[in-house]
Tab-separated table of C-alpha atoms and ligand atoms in Angstrom:
chain	number	residue	atom	x	y	z
A	164	UNK	CA	123.015	67.590	85.824
A	165	UNK	CA	125.131	70.966	85.594
A	166	UNK	CA	126.541	69.699	81.677
A	167	UNK	CA	123.129	68.338	81.152
A	168	UNK	CA	122.123	71.600	81.864
A	169	UNK	CA	124.741	73.554	79.457
A	170	UNK	CA	124.235	71.005	76.444
A	171	UNK	CA	120.662	72.301	76.858
A	172	UNK	CA	121.195	75.700	76.778
A	173	UNK	CA	123.705	75.105	73.620
A	174	UNK	CA	120.974	73.368	72.202
A	175	UNK	CA	117.968	76.098	72.587
A	176	UNK	CA	120.579	79.008	71.488
A	177	UNK	CA	121.318	77.146	68.366
A	178	UNK	CA	117.813	76.607	67.793
A	179	UNK	CA	116.795	80.002	68.623
A	180	UNK	CA	116.592	81.861	65.011
A	181	UNK	CA	115.273	85.239	65.840
A	182	UNK	CA	113.841	86.850	69.258
A	183	UNK	CA	110.764	85.581	69.266
A	184	UNK	CA	111.588	81.999	69.320
A	185	UNK	CA	112.671	82.471	72.805
A	186	UNK	CA	108.837	83.440	73.845
A	187	UNK	CA	107.608	80.319	72.463
A	188	UNK	CA	110.399	78.301	74.591
A	189	UNK	CA	109.456	80.695	77.564
A	190	UNK	CA	106.085	80.038	77.243
A	191	UNK	CA	106.787	76.182	77.799
A	192	UNK	CA	109.218	76.594	80.411
A	193	UNK	CA	107.653	79.247	82.594
A	194	UNK	CA	104.688	78.465	84.843
A	195	UNK	CA	101.614	80.122	83.808
A	196	UNK	CA	101.679	82.813	85.766
A	197	UNK	CA	105.016	83.621	85.434
A	198	UNK	CA	104.785	83.778	81.906
A	199	UNK	CA	101.524	85.705	81.774
A	200	UNK	CA	103.073	88.311	84.101
A	201	UNK	CA	106.000	88.840	81.494
A	202	UNK	CA	103.791	88.599	77.971
A	203	UNK	CA	100.804	90.473	79.464
A	204	UNK	CA	99.498	93.850	79.407
A	205	UNK	CA	96.882	96.042	80.789
A	206	UNK	CA	92.501	95.272	80.435
A	207	UNK	CA	91.934	94.977	76.566
A	208	UNK	CA	96.064	94.947	75.419
A	209	UNK	CA	95.400	97.178	73.066
A	210	UNK	CA	98.404	99.134	73.486
A	211	UNK	CA	100.645	96.211	73.258
A	212	UNK	CA	98.985	95.606	69.874
A	213	UNK	CA	99.550	98.896	68.557
A	214	UNK	CA	103.145	98.405	69.803
A	215	UNK	CA	103.706	95.508	67.572
A	216	UNK	CA	101.394	96.897	64.473
A	217	UNK	CA	103.023	100.412	63.886
A	218	UNK	CA	106.151	98.785	62.879
A	219	UNK	CA	104.123	97.570	59.931
A	220	UNK	CA	102.760	101.111	59.076
A	221	UNK	CA	106.544	102.129	57.419
A	222	UNK	CA	108.208	100.734	54.647
A	223	UNK	CA	111.894	101.012	53.571
A	224	UNK	CA	113.139	102.897	50.168
A	225	UNK	CA	116.471	100.984	50.213
A	226	UNK	CA	119.302	102.451	48.111
A	227	UNK	CA	121.320	100.340	46.166
A	228	UNK	CA	124.979	99.983	44.319
A	229	UNK	CA	126.795	101.827	47.449
A	230	UNK	CA	129.635	100.169	48.739
A	231	UNK	CA	128.260	98.953	52.195
A	232	UNK	CA	131.465	96.522	52.991
A	233	UNK	CA	132.768	98.671	55.991
A	234	UNK	CA	129.756	99.182	58.137
A	235	UNK	CA	129.384	99.387	61.900
A	236	UNK	CA	126.786	99.047	64.242
A	237	UNK	CA	128.680	101.250	66.813
A	238	UNK	CA	126.574	103.820	68.620
A	239	UNK	CA	127.688	106.695	71.138
A	240	UNK	CA	125.286	107.314	73.830
A	241	UNK	CA	125.921	110.012	76.671
A	242	UNK	CA	129.829	109.971	76.097
A	243	UNK	CA	130.219	105.894	75.664
A	244	UNK	CA	130.336	103.706	72.664
A	245	UNK	CA	128.246	100.851	72.508
A	246	UNK	CA	128.432	97.919	70.064
A	247	UNK	CA	124.614	98.559	69.111
A	248	UNK	CA	122.403	101.051	69.179
A	249	UNK	CA	119.819	98.881	71.707
A	250	UNK	CA	120.185	98.078	75.044
A	251	UNK	CA	117.967	95.691	77.632
A	252	UNK	CA	114.869	97.732	79.485
A	253	UNK	CA	114.123	97.426	83.000
A	254	UNK	CA	112.160	94.496	84.166
A	255	UNK	CA	111.131	93.983	87.521
A	256	UNK	CA	111.187	90.579	89.360
A	257	UNK	CA	113.561	88.624	86.454
A	258	UNK	CA	115.233	86.745	89.391
A	259	UNK	CA	112.133	84.968	89.573
A	260	UNK	CA	111.912	84.163	85.744
A	261	UNK	CA	115.432	83.216	85.973
A	262	UNK	CA	118.149	82.056	87.951
A	263	UNK	CA	120.051	85.529	89.277
A	264	UNK	CA	117.807	86.836	86.315
A	265	UNK	CA	119.330	90.514	86.487
A	266	UNK	CA	122.949	89.586	87.058
A	267	UNK	CA	122.559	87.266	83.861
A	268	UNK	CA	121.210	90.060	81.790
A	269	UNK	CA	123.634	92.305	83.428
A	270	UNK	CA	126.501	89.830	82.208
A	271	UNK	CA	124.982	89.019	78.968
A	272	UNK	CA	124.880	93.095	78.105
A	273	UNK	CA	128.274	93.999	79.248
A	274	UNK	CA	129.475	90.889	77.219
A	275	UNK	CA	127.487	92.093	74.112
A	276	UNK	CA	128.559	95.750	74.794
A	277	UNK	CA	125.391	97.221	75.355
A	278	UNK	CA	123.939	99.004	78.348
A	279	UNK	CA	121.149	97.271	80.324
A	280	UNK	CA	118.744	99.109	82.980
A	281	UNK	CA	118.472	97.846	86.609
A	282	UNK	CA	114.630	97.713	87.692
A	283	UNK	CA	113.540	99.801	90.539
A	284	UNK	CA	111.651	96.193	91.431
A	285	UNK	CA	114.221	94.046	91.317
A	286	UNK	CA	115.038	91.175	93.728
A	287	UNK	CA	118.301	91.649	93.669
A	288	UNK	CA	120.210	94.942	95.019
A	289	UNK	CA	121.216	97.240	92.823
A	290	UNK	CA	124.837	97.384	93.887
A	291	UNK	CA	125.334	93.545	92.826
A	292	UNK	CA	123.979	93.762	89.379
A	293	UNK	CA	126.279	96.991	88.991
A	294	UNK	CA	129.043	95.491	90.143
A	295	UNK	CA	128.469	93.131	87.235
A	296	UNK	CA	128.301	95.811	84.277
A	297	UNK	CA	129.654	98.750	85.127
A	298	UNK	CA	127.643	100.457	82.178
A	299	UNK	CA	124.257	99.424	83.501
A	300	UNK	CA	121.623	102.328	84.072
A	301	UNK	CA	119.431	102.351	87.123
A	302	UNK	CA	115.597	102.783	86.870
A	303	UNK	CA	114.096	104.361	89.773
A	304	UNK	CA	110.381	104.087	90.918
A	305	UNK	CA	109.964	106.963	93.376
A	306	UNK	CA	108.413	106.795	97.026
A	307	UNK	CA	107.027	110.158	96.657
A	308	UNK	CA	108.612	111.139	100.106
A	309	UNK	CA	111.272	113.828	99.518
A	310	UNK	CA	113.614	112.388	101.973
A	311	UNK	CA	113.413	108.477	100.957
A	312	UNK	CA	113.929	109.829	97.132
A	313	UNK	CA	117.070	111.780	98.393
A	314	UNK	CA	118.203	108.497	99.954
A	315	UNK	CA	117.502	106.499	97.077
A	316	UNK	CA	119.287	108.833	94.975
A	317	UNK	CA	122.577	108.855	97.241
A	318	UNK	CA	122.642	105.179	97.183
A	319	UNK	CA	122.164	105.136	93.157
A	320	UNK	CA	125.639	107.463	93.315
A	321	UNK	CA	127.453	105.364	95.711
A	322	UNK	CA	127.107	102.145	93.589
A	323	UNK	CA	128.765	104.204	90.994
A	324	UNK	CA	125.943	104.095	88.697
A	325	UNK	CA	126.110	106.780	85.846
A	326	UNK	CA	122.478	106.885	84.806
A	327	UNK	CA	119.400	107.367	86.635
A	328	UNK	CA	116.255	106.802	84.769
A	329	UNK	CA	112.555	107.678	86.392
A	330	UNK	CA	109.776	105.830	84.852
A	331	UNK	CA	106.802	108.358	85.111
A	332	UNK	CA	103.929	106.289	83.699
A	333	UNK	CA	103.108	104.872	86.775
A	334	UNK	CA	101.104	107.375	89.009
A	335	UNK	CA	99.054	104.168	89.941
A	336	UNK	CA	98.287	100.505	89.992
A	337	UNK	CA	96.844	99.277	86.158
A	338	UNK	CA	94.270	96.954	86.129
A	339	UNK	CA	96.291	93.887	85.012
A	340	UNK	CA	93.336	91.426	85.155
A	341	UNK	CA	95.306	89.051	83.123
A	342	UNK	CA	97.753	88.524	85.960
A	343	UNK	CA	94.383	87.883	88.145
A	344	UNK	CA	92.994	85.418	85.470
A	345	UNK	CA	96.865	83.369	85.187
A	346	UNK	CA	96.905	83.620	89.100
A	347	UNK	CA	100.197	85.865	89.325
A	348	UNK	CA	100.635	88.754	92.078
A	349	UNK	CA	102.920	90.343	94.287
A	350	UNK	CA	103.414	89.439	96.790
A	351	UNK	CA	102.936	85.476	95.283
A	352	UNK	CA	100.732	83.967	97.726
A	353	UNK	CA	101.472	80.201	98.266
A	354	UNK	CA	98.802	77.884	97.408
A	355	UNK	CA	97.776	74.767	95.434
A	356	UNK	CA	97.529	76.760	92.644
A	357	UNK	CA	100.984	77.452	92.334
A	358	UNK	CA	102.148	74.591	93.763
A	359	UNK	CA	100.804	72.666	91.028
A	360	UNK	CA	102.555	75.172	88.479
A	361	UNK	CA	105.840	74.150	90.326
A	362	UNK	CA	105.485	70.658	89.709
A	363	UNK	CA	104.193	70.794	86.341
A	364	UNK	CA	107.193	72.922	85.271
A	365	UNK	CA	110.065	70.818	87.119
A	366	UNK	CA	113.216	72.876	85.467
A	367	UNK	CA	111.803	76.059	86.389
A	368	UNK	CA	111.061	74.936	89.907
A	369	UNK	CA	114.495	73.407	90.786
A	370	UNK	CA	116.595	75.355	88.473
A	371	UNK	CA	115.360	78.869	89.174
A	372	UNK	CA	112.975	78.948	92.286
A	373	UNK	CA	114.828	76.351	94.831
A	374	UNK	CA	117.788	77.132	93.548
A	375	UNK	CA	117.264	80.773	94.581
A	376	UNK	CA	115.504	79.861	97.918
A	377	UNK	CA	117.993	77.428	98.871
A	378	UNK	CA	121.382	79.589	98.333
A	379	UNK	CA	119.764	83.055	98.799
A	380	UNK	CA	116.488	82.640	100.929
A	381	UNK	CA	113.123	84.425	99.754
A	382	UNK	CA	114.016	86.735	97.470
A	383	UNK	CA	112.793	90.755	98.929
A	384	UNK	CA	112.411	94.054	96.528
A	385	UNK	CA	115.631	95.231	97.046
A	386	UNK	CA	115.609	98.398	95.366
A	387	UNK	CA	112.365	100.055	95.131
A	388	UNK	CA	113.058	102.713	97.555
A	389	UNK	CA	116.332	103.418	99.714
A	390	UNK	CA	115.463	100.468	101.794
A	391	UNK	CA	114.620	96.961	101.467
A	392	UNK	CA	110.819	96.115	100.800
A	393	UNK	CA	108.538	93.488	101.259
A	394	UNK	CA	109.281	89.463	100.238
A	395	UNK	CA	108.343	88.296	96.907
A	396	UNK	CA	106.518	85.543	98.283
A	397	UNK	CA	103.981	85.622	101.286
A	398	UNK	CA	100.516	85.274	102.234
A	399	UNK	CA	99.925	88.523	104.040
A	400	UNK	CA	102.562	91.635	103.358
A	401	UNK	CA	100.944	94.505	101.099
A	402	UNK	CA	103.388	95.795	98.968
A	403	UNK	CA	103.977	99.681	99.871
A	404	UNK	CA	104.074	101.451	96.588
A	405	UNK	CA	104.803	104.578	98.257
A	406	UNK	CA	102.813	107.822	96.986
A	407	UNK	CA	103.734	107.686	93.758
A	408	UNK	CA	100.373	109.440	92.582
A	409	UNK	CA	101.501	112.386	94.403
A	410	UNK	CA	104.454	113.199	91.947
A	411	UNK	CA	104.999	116.098	89.920
A	412	UNK	CA	107.921	117.839	87.608
A	413	UNK	CA	109.143	119.157	90.885
A	414	UNK	CA	110.318	115.805	92.018
A	415	UNK	CA	112.036	115.980	88.753
A	416	UNK	CA	113.460	119.310	89.314
A	417	UNK	CA	114.652	117.788	93.357
A	418	UNK	CA	116.719	114.821	91.808
A	419	UNK	CA	118.284	116.908	88.725
A	420	UNK	CA	119.389	119.369	91.710
A	421	UNK	CA	121.072	116.045	93.741
A	422	UNK	CA	121.851	114.084	90.974
A	423	UNK	CA	124.938	115.045	89.197
A	424	UNK	CA	124.889	112.055	86.071
A	425	UNK	CA	122.790	111.792	83.381
A	426	UNK	CA	119.411	111.916	83.852
A	427	UNK	CA	116.433	110.137	81.868
A	428	UNK	CA	112.879	110.078	82.064
A	429	UNK	CA	111.115	106.842	80.693
A	430	UNK	CA	107.319	106.889	79.509
A	431	UNK	CA	107.285	110.153	77.880
A	432	UNK	CA	104.756	110.255	74.723
A	433	UNK	CA	103.640	113.681	74.393
A	434	UNK	CA	106.248	116.456	72.679
A	435	UNK	CA	105.100	119.134	75.855
A	436	UNK	CA	106.155	116.432	78.223
A	437	UNK	CA	109.438	115.910	76.366
A	438	UNK	CA	110.257	120.043	76.283
A	439	UNK	CA	109.118	119.858	79.636
A	440	UNK	CA	111.889	117.173	80.830
A	441	UNK	CA	114.543	118.815	78.501
A	442	UNK	CA	113.660	122.366	80.243
A	443	UNK	CA	113.998	120.375	83.690
A	444	UNK	CA	117.279	119.221	82.853
A	445	UNK	CA	116.919	116.028	81.784
A	446	UNK	CA	119.560	114.177	79.285
A	447	UNK	CA	116.959	112.236	77.598
A	448	UNK	CA	113.852	110.558	77.362
A	449	UNK	CA	112.535	107.271	76.732
A	450	UNK	CA	109.773	107.288	74.798
A	451	UNK	CA	107.547	104.326	75.978
A	452	UNK	CA	103.976	103.233	77.070
A	453	UNK	CA	105.596	100.809	79.123
A	454	UNK	CA	105.220	97.775	76.946
A	455	UNK	CA	101.403	98.766	76.600
A	456	UNK	CA	101.712	97.649	80.637
A	457	UNK	CA	99.928	100.589	82.043
A	458	UNK	CA	97.082	103.002	80.166
A	459	UNK	CA	95.515	100.883	77.973
A	460	UNK	CA	94.646	102.284	74.848
A	461	UNK	CA	97.967	104.404	74.386
A	462	UNK	CA	99.274	104.993	71.216
A	463	UNK	CA	102.405	102.940	70.584
A	464	UNK	CA	105.642	104.944	70.837
A	465	UNK	CA	106.500	104.412	67.401
A	466	UNK	CA	103.499	106.482	66.434
A	467	UNK	CA	104.419	109.551	68.463
A	468	UNK	CA	108.364	109.469	68.061
A	469	UNK	CA	108.594	111.382	65.061
A	470	UNK	CA	106.890	114.616	66.841
A	471	UNK	CA	108.570	113.978	69.934
A	472	UNK	CA	112.247	113.558	67.987
A	473	UNK	CA	111.250	117.057	66.463
A	474	UNK	CA	110.834	119.001	69.537
A	475	UNK	CA	113.820	118.185	71.623
A	476	UNK	CA	115.260	115.739	69.065
A	477	UNK	CA	118.202	118.596	68.812
A	478	UNK	CA	118.811	119.057	72.475
A	479	UNK	CA	118.182	115.974	74.082
A	480	UNK	CA	118.838	112.049	73.848
A	481	UNK	CA	115.410	110.446	72.223
A	482	UNK	CA	115.030	106.658	72.594
A	483	UNK	CA	111.964	104.250	72.619
A	484	UNK	CA	111.386	100.922	73.800
A	485	UNK	CA	107.999	98.907	72.818
A	486	UNK	CA	107.521	95.630	70.495
A	487	UNK	CA	111.248	96.272	68.977
A	488	UNK	CA	111.845	92.203	67.996
A	489	UNK	CA	113.841	92.656	64.923
A	490	UNK	CA	116.792	94.655	63.293
A	491	UNK	CA	114.852	96.204	61.073
A	492	UNK	CA	112.433	97.217	63.746
A	493	UNK	CA	115.582	99.400	64.975
A	494	UNK	CA	116.121	100.679	61.742
A	495	UNK	CA	112.605	102.079	61.784
A	496	UNK	CA	112.603	103.571	64.944
A	497	UNK	CA	116.193	105.455	63.755
A	498	UNK	CA	115.025	106.164	61.073
A	499	UNK	CA	111.917	108.516	62.775
A	500	UNK	CA	114.086	110.115	65.131
A	501	UNK	CA	115.471	107.625	67.934
A	502	UNK	CA	119.156	107.736	68.724
A	503	UNK	CA	118.886	104.293	70.486
A	504	UNK	CA	116.370	101.896	71.906
A	505	UNK	CA	115.758	99.299	74.030
A	506	UNK	CA	114.316	95.742	74.111
A	507	UNK	CA	112.278	93.990	77.148
A	508	UNK	CA	110.436	90.937	77.255
A	509	UNK	CA	112.869	89.143	74.526
A	510	UNK	CA	115.692	89.532	76.805
A	511	UNK	CA	113.961	87.987	79.811
A	512	UNK	CA	112.576	84.864	77.644
A	513	UNK	CA	116.228	84.166	76.435
A	514	UNK	CA	117.602	84.435	80.421
A	515	UNK	CA	114.738	82.601	81.757
A	516	UNK	CA	115.187	79.789	78.923
A	517	UNK	CA	118.879	79.601	78.409
A	518	UNK	CA	120.745	81.874	81.049
A	519	UNK	CA	123.523	83.701	80.198
A	520	UNK	CA	124.116	82.016	76.562
A	521	UNK	CA	120.279	83.166	75.919
A	522	UNK	CA	120.913	86.435	76.806
A	523	UNK	CA	124.017	86.804	74.623
A	524	UNK	CA	122.401	84.729	71.664
A	525	UNK	CA	119.142	86.957	71.618
A	526	UNK	CA	121.840	90.089	72.007
A	527	UNK	CA	123.703	88.766	68.952
A	528	UNK	CA	120.826	87.946	66.731
A	529	UNK	CA	119.244	91.288	66.808
A	530	UNK	CA	122.858	92.658	66.171
A	531	UNK	CA	123.534	90.543	63.242
A	532	UNK	CA	120.294	91.293	61.970
A	533	UNK	CA	120.915	94.982	62.348
A	534	UNK	CA	124.223	94.427	60.440
A	535	UNK	CA	123.161	92.669	57.361
A	536	UNK	CA	119.840	94.538	57.242
A	537	UNK	CA	121.933	98.168	57.169
A	538	UNK	CA	123.596	96.749	53.881
A	539	UNK	CA	120.893	95.826	52.253
A	540	UNK	CA	119.121	99.041	53.406
A	541	UNK	CA	122.644	101.203	51.677
A	542	UNK	CA	123.365	102.856	54.981
A	543	UNK	CA	127.286	102.159	56.832
A	544	UNK	CA	126.668	103.806	60.237
A	545	UNK	CA	123.342	104.023	62.717
A	546	UNK	CA	123.425	107.588	62.297
A	547	UNK	CA	122.974	107.735	58.241
A	548	UNK	CA	119.551	105.946	58.866
A	549	UNK	CA	117.090	109.071	58.278
A	550	UNK	CA	113.542	109.499	57.300
A	551	UNK	CA	114.636	109.433	53.736
A	552	UNK	CA	114.613	105.450	54.085
A	553	UNK	CA	111.035	104.893	54.979
A	554	UNK	CA	107.877	105.873	53.748
A	555	UNK	CA	104.343	105.124	55.542
A	556	UNK	CA	102.399	101.777	53.862
B	745	FNR	C1	108.504	95.987	82.582
B	745	FNR	N1	108.626	96.855	82.406
B	745	FNR	C2	109.308	98.095	83.456
B	745	FNR	N2	109.664	99.259	83.263
B	745	FNR	C3	109.883	99.911	84.432
B	745	FNR	O1	110.330	101.032	84.255
B	745	FNR	N3	110.467	99.424	85.645
B	745	FNR	C4	110.225	98.369	85.747
B	745	FNR	O2	110.364	97.838	86.778
B	745	FNR	C5	109.546	96.965	84.657
B	745	FNR	N4	108.957	96.125	85.179
B	745	FNR	C6	108.738	95.204	83.746
B	745	FNR	C7	108.504	94.242	84.114
B	745	FNR	C8	108.287	92.889	82.810
B	745	FNR	C9	108.154	91.691	82.805
B	745	FNR	C10	108.090	93.754	81.348
B	745	FNR	C11	107.604	92.638	80.334
B	745	FNR	C12	108.212	95.026	81.103
B	745	FNR	C13	108.602	97.832	81.125
B	745	FNR	C14	110.070	97.781	80.023
B	745	FNR	O3	110.743	98.520	81.020
B	745	FNR	C15	109.876	97.957	78.869
B	745	FNR	O4	109.092	99.677	78.797
B	745	FNR	C16	108.715	97.530	77.950
B	745	FNR	O5	109.016	95.859	77.988
B	745	FNR	C17	109.420	97.847	76.497
B	745	FNR	O6	108.410	96.946	75.606
B	745	FNR	P1	108.938	95.090	75.013
B	745	FNR	O7	110.638	95.352	74.164
B	745	FNR	O8	108.997	94.255	76.012
B	745	FNR	O9	107.845	95.285	73.839
């Protein structure tokens, strides 16, 4: 069975020519509620569409007859050198999509020389994931109560993690009606519908679901707060989200005082908020609308990136995520003022359908695209990519 699975992974990886190819395969491989959870957004999916369309609003102005034979995608960020200017965005409950999903993502990132962000909603303890990838960052959802915040910060520091990231675009639960339609909820409620999905997706059921339960027991939310959260499968436990709608800038100040490492704020969409984060001592921001999964109708991060970069780009690291699927998307983001980007869904699809080889293949596709497209644009280093190379369509 194991060699059959390896052959299958190898074949899947060989056949995947771009990141979107993993999505097609994941649609078949995953039970509908789980695929829907990853692919979906909120309400009308307008933010999600904006994210993809935004990249089409810009086009390149390549320069020619330059010697680009010695070019590199290497990028420095927070004193570390990465193989490329992209990393893996934090994604909750990944271990339900792929066997030991977060570990697989962390290993893939580590072996590819890129950073991965551990989700605050992961089903594997942050300490286990950080042990696999010392470069990993941790994304915190804050509980709201000060002593629980302190305990979480101390736990992350004790795990040896150097960068903490605060996601701030989740003041309350969004209306993800697509999840309701697809039968997804946290915790997952066992029932006939779920059982049928399991039967009709046998590779996921045996390779991920049953294997997880047999080897590790029923998964729990392990990182949301300083203590273990509720199990992912239940008929009667409601998820404790803490008091997230109480969060304000004083919480960021509190964390800045307690946390000695790098501090990043994720979910910034307005230059004033970026400036406030910088004034509070943040080392960076991720311009993000959460992959279109929070406020529906939010602008795309790419759209607001130039004004945010103009405001704080000289003082802190301005990063971006949302809709990045190609090396050329990365180049557009860098041209508009980002120094680094993060990619979400495609890496989770790759982990789900092909495990570690899938994550490695996805990273390699993106790196290779970037490397060759940099030559076609006429640049030899990622820092050379500026607004001079693009125009609005
Ligand atoms: C997410 N995202 C997310 N963000 C976060 O800060 N904490 C989290 O736990 C999660 N969980 C999560 C799960 C899944 C399945 C997805 C798809 C996304 C948002 C994520 O970090 C990132 O902002 C977007 O996914 C980026 O957009 P793309 O690359 O998926 O288009």
